[in-house]
Structures are given as structure tokens and as C-alpha cells.
CSV table of C-alpha atoms in Angstrom, one decimal:
chain,number,residue,atom,x,y,z
A,213,MET,CA,161.6,125.1,160.1
A,214,SER,CA,158.5,123.0,160.6
A,215,ALA,CA,156.8,121.5,157.1
A,216,LEU,CA,153.7,123.4,155.9
A,217,LYS,CA,150.4,121.9,156.7
A,218,PRO,CA,148.6,121.1,153.4
A,219,VAL,CA,144.7,121.3,153.5
A,220,VAL,CA,143.7,117.7,152.7
A,221,THR,CA,140.0,117.0,151.6
A,222,HIS,CA,139.0,113.4,150.9
A,223,PHE,CA,136.5,111.8,148.7
A,224,PHE,CA,135.6,108.2,149.5
A,225,ASP,CA,134.2,105.6,146.8
A,226,GLU,CA,132.2,102.9,148.9
A,227,PRO,CA,131.9,100.4,146.1
A,228,THR,CA,135.8,100.1,146.0
A,229,ASN,CA,136.6,101.3,149.5
A,230,THR,CA,139.0,103.9,147.9
A,231,TYR,CA,139.9,107.4,149.4
A,232,SER,CA,140.9,109.8,146.7
A,233,TYR,CA,142.4,113.1,148.0
A,234,VAL,CA,142.8,116.8,147.0
A,235,VAL,CA,145.9,118.3,148.6
A,236,LYS,CA,145.9,122.1,148.7
A,237,ASP,CA,148.8,124.3,149.5
A,238,PRO,CA,147.5,126.5,152.4
A,239,ASN,CA,149.1,129.5,151.0
A,240,SER,CA,147.5,129.6,147.3
A,241,SER,CA,145.1,128.0,145.2
A,242,HIS,CA,147.5,125.2,143.9
A,243,CYS,CA,146.6,121.6,144.6
A,244,ALA,CA,147.0,117.9,143.7
A,245,ILE,CA,144.8,115.0,143.1
A,246,VAL,CA,145.7,111.6,144.6
A,247,ASP,CA,144.4,108.3,143.7
A,248,SER,CA,141.2,109.2,141.6
A,249,VAL,CA,138.4,106.6,140.9
A,250,LEU,CA,136.7,105.9,137.6
A,251,ASP,CA,133.4,104.3,138.3
A,252,PHE,CA,133.1,100.7,136.8
A,253,ASP,CA,130.0,98.5,136.5
A,254,TYR,CA,131.9,95.2,135.9
A,255,ALA,CA,128.6,93.1,134.9
A,256,ALA,CA,127.7,96.0,132.3
A,257,GLY,CA,131.1,96.6,131.3
A,258,ARG,CA,130.5,100.2,131.5
A,259,THR,CA,132.6,103.2,133.0
A,260,SER,CA,131.3,106.6,134.2
A,261,THR,CA,132.9,109.6,135.7
A,262,GLU,CA,130.7,110.3,138.6
A,263,SER,CA,133.2,110.1,141.3
A,264,ALA,CA,135.8,112.2,139.2
A,265,GLU,CA,133.2,114.7,138.5
A,266,ARG,CA,132.7,115.2,142.2
A,267,ILE,CA,136.4,116.3,142.6
A,268,LEU,CA,136.1,118.4,139.8
A,269,LYS,CA,133.1,120.2,141.2
A,270,PHE,CA,135.1,120.6,144.4
A,271,ILE,CA,138.0,122.2,142.6
A,272,LYS,CA,135.9,124.5,140.5
A,273,ASP,CA,133.7,125.6,143.3
A,274,ASN,CA,137.1,126.6,145.3
A,275,HIS,CA,138.8,128.0,142.3
A,276,LEU,CA,141.8,125.7,142.7
A,277,THR,CA,144.5,125.1,140.3
A,278,VAL,CA,145.7,121.4,139.7
A,279,ASP,CA,149.4,121.2,139.4
A,280,TRP,CA,149.6,117.3,139.9
A,281,ILE,CA,147.5,114.2,139.2
A,282,LEU,CA,149.5,111.6,141.4
A,283,GLU,CA,149.2,107.8,141.4
A,284,THR,CA,150.6,106.0,144.5
A,285,HIS,CA,150.7,102.8,142.2
A,286,VAL,CA,149.2,100.7,139.7
A,287,HIS,CA,145.8,99.8,141.6
A,288,ALA,CA,144.4,96.5,141.5
A,289,ASP,CA,141.2,97.2,143.1
A,290,HIS,CA,139.8,100.3,141.1
A,291,LEU,CA,140.2,102.2,138.0
A,292,SER,CA,141.9,105.4,137.8
A,293,ALA,CA,140.2,108.5,136.5
A,294,ALA,CA,143.4,110.4,135.6
A,295,PRO,CA,143.0,111.1,132.0
A,296,PHE,CA,139.5,112.5,132.6
A,297,LEU,CA,140.9,114.6,135.2
A,298,LYS,CA,143.8,115.7,133.2
A,299,GLU,CA,141.6,116.7,130.2
A,300,HIS,CA,139.7,118.9,132.4
A,301,THR,CA,142.5,120.4,134.6
A,302,GLY,CA,145.7,120.3,132.4
A,303,ALA,CA,147.7,118.9,135.3
A,304,GLN,CA,150.7,116.8,134.9
A,305,LEU,CA,150.2,112.9,135.7
A,306,GLY,CA,152.9,111.4,137.9
A,307,ILE,CA,153.6,107.8,138.9
A,308,GLY,CA,156.7,105.7,140.1
A,309,GLU,CA,159.4,105.0,137.5
A,310,HIS,CA,159.1,101.4,138.3
A,311,ILE,CA,155.7,101.3,136.6
A,312,LYS,CA,158.0,100.0,133.7
A,313,THR,CA,158.5,96.8,135.8
A,314,VAL,CA,154.7,96.5,136.1
A,315,GLN,CA,153.9,97.3,132.6
A,316,GLU,CA,156.4,94.4,131.5
A,317,THR,CA,155.0,91.9,133.9
A,318,PHE,CA,151.3,92.7,133.2
A,319,GLY,CA,152.0,93.4,129.3
A,320,LYS,CA,153.1,89.7,129.3
A,321,ALA,CA,150.2,88.4,131.6
A,322,PHE,CA,147.6,90.1,129.2
A,323,ASN,CA,149.6,89.1,126.0
A,324,GLU,CA,149.6,92.7,125.1
A,325,GLY,CA,151.1,93.5,121.6
A,326,THR,CA,154.1,95.7,120.5
A,327,GLU,CA,151.7,98.8,120.3
A,328,PHE,CA,151.6,98.8,124.2
A,329,GLN,CA,154.5,100.8,125.3
A,330,ARG,CA,156.3,99.3,128.5
A,331,ASP,CA,158.4,102.4,129.2
A,332,GLY,CA,156.1,104.5,131.3
A,333,SER,CA,155.5,106.9,128.4
A,334,GLN,CA,151.8,107.0,129.2
A,335,PHE,CA,152.4,108.9,132.2
A,336,ASP,CA,153.9,112.6,132.3
A,337,HIS,CA,156.5,112.2,134.9
A,338,LEU,CA,158.0,109.3,136.5
A,339,PHE,CA,159.3,109.8,140.0
A,340,ALA,CA,162.4,108.1,141.5
A,341,ASP,CA,163.0,107.6,145.1
A,342,GLY,CA,164.2,111.0,146.8
A,343,ASP,CA,162.7,113.1,144.0
A,344,THR,CA,161.1,116.5,144.9
A,345,PHE,CA,158.3,118.7,143.6
A,346,SER,CA,156.3,121.5,144.7
A,347,ILE,CA,152.5,122.2,144.6
A,348,GLY,CA,152.4,125.9,144.8
A,349,GLU,CA,154.5,126.7,147.9
A,350,LEU,CA,154.3,123.1,149.3
A,351,GLN,CA,157.4,121.0,149.2
A,352,ALA,CA,156.9,117.2,148.4
A,353,GLN,CA,159.2,114.4,148.4
A,354,VAL,CA,158.8,110.9,146.9
A,355,LEU,CA,159.6,107.7,148.9
A,356,HIS,CA,159.9,104.6,146.9
A,357,THR,CA,158.0,102.1,149.1
A,358,PRO,CA,157.7,98.7,147.2
A,359,GLY,CA,156.5,95.4,148.5
A,360,HIS,CA,152.9,95.6,147.6
A,361,THR,CA,153.8,96.3,144.1
A,362,PRO,CA,157.3,97.2,142.7
A,363,ALA,CA,156.1,100.7,141.7
A,364,CYS,CA,154.6,101.9,145.0
A,365,LEU,CA,155.2,105.4,146.2
A,366,THR,CA,154.7,107.4,149.1
A,367,TYR,CA,154.1,110.9,148.6
A,368,VAL,CA,155.3,113.1,151.5
A,369,ILE,CA,153.7,116.6,151.0
A,370,GLY,CA,154.3,119.1,153.8
A,371,ASP,CA,153.4,117.2,157.1
A,372,ALA,CA,151.2,114.8,155.4
A,373,ALA,CA,152.1,111.6,153.8
A,374,PHE,CA,150.1,109.4,151.1
A,375,VAL,CA,150.9,105.7,151.6
A,376,GLY,CA,148.9,104.2,148.9
A,377,ASP,CA,148.1,100.5,149.9
A,378,THR,CA,151.3,100.1,151.8
A,379,LEU,CA,149.8,100.9,155.1
A,380,PHE,CA,146.1,100.5,156.3
A,381,MET,CA,144.6,102.1,159.6
A,382,PRO,CA,146.3,100.7,162.6
A,383,ASP,CA,143.5,98.3,163.5
A,384,TYR,CA,143.6,96.9,160.0
A,385,GLY,CA,147.3,96.3,159.2
A,386,THR,CA,149.1,96.4,155.9
A,387,ALA,CA,149.1,95.4,152.4
A,388,ARG,CA,149.2,92.2,150.8
A,389,CYS,CA,152.3,91.1,148.9
A,390,ASP,CA,151.3,88.3,146.7
A,391,PHE,CA,150.7,90.2,143.6
A,392,PRO,CA,153.2,89.6,140.8
A,393,GLY,CA,156.5,91.4,141.9
A,394,GLY,CA,155.2,91.8,145.5
A,395,ASP,CA,157.4,90.7,148.5
A,396,ALA,CA,156.9,90.6,152.2
A,397,ARG,CA,160.3,91.4,153.3
A,398,THR,CA,160.6,94.4,150.8
A,399,LEU,CA,157.2,95.7,152.1
A,400,TYR,CA,158.5,95.5,155.8
A,401,ARG,CA,161.6,97.4,154.8
A,402,SER,CA,159.5,100.0,152.9
A,403,ILE,CA,157.4,100.5,156.1
A,404,GLN,CA,160.5,101.4,158.1
A,405,LYS,CA,160.9,104.2,155.6
A,406,VAL,CA,157.7,105.5,156.4
A,407,PHE,CA,158.1,105.0,160.2
A,408,ALA,CA,161.3,107.0,159.9
A,409,LEU,CA,159.3,110.1,159.1
A,410,PRO,CA,158.6,112.5,162.0
A,411,ASP,CA,156.2,111.0,164.5
A,412,GLN,CA,153.5,113.6,164.0
A,413,THR,CA,153.4,113.2,160.2
A,414,ARG,CA,150.0,112.8,159.2
A,415,LEU,CA,149.2,109.4,157.1
A,416,PHE,CA,146.4,109.2,154.5
A,417,MET,CA,145.4,105.7,153.5
A,418,CYS,CA,144.3,104.9,150.1
A,419,HIS,CA,141.7,102.4,151.3
A,420,ASP,CA,139.6,101.3,154.5
A,421,TYR,CA,137.4,98.2,154.9
A,422,LYS,CA,136.4,99.0,158.6
A,423,ALA,CA,138.2,96.7,161.0
A,424,PRO,CA,136.6,94.1,163.2
A,425,ASP,CA,134.8,96.2,166.1
A,426,ARG,CA,135.0,99.4,164.2
A,427,ASP,CA,131.9,100.6,162.5
A,428,GLU,CA,133.0,103.7,160.6
A,429,TYR,CA,135.3,104.1,157.9
A,430,ALA,CA,138.5,105.9,158.6
A,431,PHE,CA,141.3,107.3,156.5
A,432,GLU,CA,143.9,109.4,158.6
A,433,THR,CA,146.4,108.5,161.4
A,434,THR,CA,150.1,109.4,162.2
A,435,VAL,CA,153.4,107.7,162.2
A,436,ALA,CA,153.5,107.5,165.7
A,437,GLU,CA,150.1,105.7,166.1
A,438,GLU,CA,151.0,103.3,163.2
A,439,LYS,CA,154.6,102.6,164.9
A,440,GLN,CA,152.9,101.8,168.2
A,441,ASN,CA,149.5,100.1,167.2
A,442,ASN,CA,149.4,98.7,163.8
A,443,VAL,CA,148.5,95.0,164.1
A,444,HIS,CA,150.7,93.7,161.7
A,445,VAL,CA,154.0,95.9,161.9
A,446,GLY,CA,153.6,97.9,164.9
A,447,GLY,CA,155.0,97.6,168.5
A,448,GLY,CA,158.5,96.3,167.6
A,449,THR,CA,157.4,93.5,165.3
A,450,THR,CA,160.6,92.1,163.9
A,451,GLU,CA,161.0,91.6,159.9
A,452,ASP,CA,160.9,87.7,160.3
A,453,GLU,CA,157.7,87.8,162.2
A,454,PHE,CA,156.2,90.1,159.7
A,455,VAL,CA,157.1,88.1,156.8
A,456,LYS,CA,155.7,84.9,158.4
A,457,MET,CA,152.5,86.5,159.2
A,458,ARG,CA,152.0,88.3,155.9
A,459,THR,CA,152.9,85.2,153.9
A,460,GLU,CA,150.6,83.0,155.7
A,461,ARG,CA,147.7,85.6,155.5
A,462,ASP,CA,148.3,86.2,151.7
A,463,ALA,CA,147.7,82.6,151.0
A,464,THR,CA,144.1,82.8,152.3
A,465,LEU,CA,143.1,86.0,150.4
A,466,ASN,CA,140.9,85.9,147.2
A,467,MET,CA,141.9,88.2,144.2
A,468,PRO,CA,140.5,91.6,144.4
A,469,ARG,CA,137.0,91.8,142.4
A,470,LEU,CA,138.3,94.2,140.0
A,471,ILE,CA,141.9,93.3,139.7
A,472,LEU,CA,141.8,92.1,135.7
A,473,PRO,CA,140.0,95.3,134.4
A,474,SER,CA,141.9,97.6,136.9
A,475,VAL,CA,145.4,96.4,135.9
A,476,GLN,CA,144.7,96.6,132.3
A,477,ILE,CA,143.4,100.2,132.5
A,478,ASN,CA,145.8,101.5,135.1
A,479,MET,CA,149.0,100.3,133.6
A,480,ARG,CA,147.9,102.5,130.6
A,481,ALA,CA,147.6,105.5,133.0
A,482,GLY,CA,143.8,104.9,133.1
A,483,HIS,CA,143.4,104.9,129.3
A,484,LEU,CA,141.2,101.9,127.9
A,485,PRO,CA,142.4,99.8,125.3
A,486,GLN,CA,142.6,100.8,121.7
A,487,PRO,CA,139.3,99.9,119.7
A,488,GLU,CA,139.5,96.8,117.6
A,489,ASN,CA,138.7,96.8,114.1
A,490,ASN,CA,135.0,96.9,114.7
A,491,GLY,CA,135.4,100.4,116.7
A,492,GLN,CA,134.8,98.5,120.2
A,493,ARG,CA,137.2,98.4,123.0
A,494,TYR,CA,137.8,95.2,125.1
A,495,LEU,CA,139.2,93.9,128.0
A,496,LYS,CA,140.9,90.5,128.3
A,497,LEU,CA,140.0,88.0,130.8
A,498,PRO,CA,143.0,85.6,131.1
A,499,LEU,CA,141.7,82.2,132.2
A,500,ASN,CA,143.3,80.2,135.3
A,501,LEU,CA,146.4,82.7,135.4
A,502,PHE,CA,145.9,84.3,139.0
């Protein structure tokens, strides 16, 4: 029996080049939200929920029931709106079980105190490789696809897969692997897990930056297209070839503009740090660390 075809609606945040998704069961009103965005004005240190409110309006206008708020990983390029969406929908918040590794790494990097829990307890559910869950009648499976970060997941929902930062559109390539806990060889092997899905599986990107000679943003491709045409890993690229390319390329890249605020908030499941004794919340700026 062929997999159900979820109804996928995308929401694009151009300031962070991020795609968020509402993934709906075609046979009911049940849905999930994947990789939401909390707007952040870095210069002012101010957050807002405009992007998340657009998703909520869509959900309300279409009378949807949100079963899950899903994170593919701890994003380093945008803040998550998960707590805001959870408050308004009552949905469960899920991420990969290796969030604990990320929390341990960045808990040390930001010198977080013992009040910062490093056991993933800020999330409602920690997914392991091979876990399954449902969205209405839609069956979903979890693939652990590390390499960009240790906690990266791909959510295979019906005939669609949400790959996070593991892959980009075929003309743009693959995720960087130079963040703490990243590894190019691991990423190559994770991508082979995605490539093992049926060729017709629809793949939905978390980001797009418009490849050279392409004027429009894009977010959807297929396993077959990625296997054949991905400029970094397609067409039979070997593991050693990929590792060499990825390592050399990563050495030329700057850190994402929002990595420092993003990681501090996203490792807390989108929650802001606790207020200090003056009632104000603060983010840390470690100097010369990354």
C-alpha cells in the first residue's frame, strides 16, 4: 500500500531564509508544525511572533488540530517559536534524543549554571532513530540524520520527508559540518539514509538561499532529483570526495548571523533564559569562542 500524501503548506521567513511547514493528514483535520520561526531583531534585542501568528491564523482559518510541533534540530540560524505555538495549540513538542549532547556542548560553551537542564526535559518527546508516531491517520517515522549537528532528524511523514538542514535544493548542495559535534563523514552517511527512501518521496527543505543562476526561492524536490543532481553529493559522489569538498568548503564559511542567540534559545526548546535579579532576561555573547 502506498504512503498517504500529506497536504503540505509552506511559510517562508525571508530574513532567515527559513521554511516552516504545516503538514496535514489528508483524511482529517489533524496536522503538525515543522521548524517554526520566532522573529528576532538582533540590533534591538527584541523578539516578536509575527511569523508564528501567520501559522496560527492558517490553522484557525482551516479549523485544524495540531498534534505535534516538530523541530528537526537545534537551529543555529533562527529562533524557534515552539513555546508560543504550544501555548496556543496544546500540541506536543518533539526533537531528537541527541538534543542532550547539544545541550551538554553548548551548556559548557555558554557557561550555563546547574539550573539549565541538559536532559532534554524542556521538550515533551525525544525521538530515537526508527521511532514512529501519527498525525491523525498519517504515519510518520523518524530517521536520525546527524552530521550537521548530533541531534538532526529527518521526519518521514507519509510520502514526504522533512530533512532540516541535512540537504538543500539540488543546485545548492548540503549542510555545513563545522559546528560543534558536526562531522562531514557522518553527514554523508546520513544522506544515504535519505537516499534510501523511495525515489518519489517528496523532500522539503528547511532553508533556501537561491543558488547561482536561480532567481526564485525553492523548497521542494524529490529523492530521485537529489540523488542524481545534488551538486555536493549526487551523481555517485564517493564518501571521501564528499568529505574533502565539505571540509574545504566549511573552512571558508562565516558563522551564521544569529548563531549565538539562536542556540541559547533553541537548546531551551525556544524558551528565553530565566530573568536575572532585576527581572530582565539576557543572552550571552562569548568572545572569540567560535
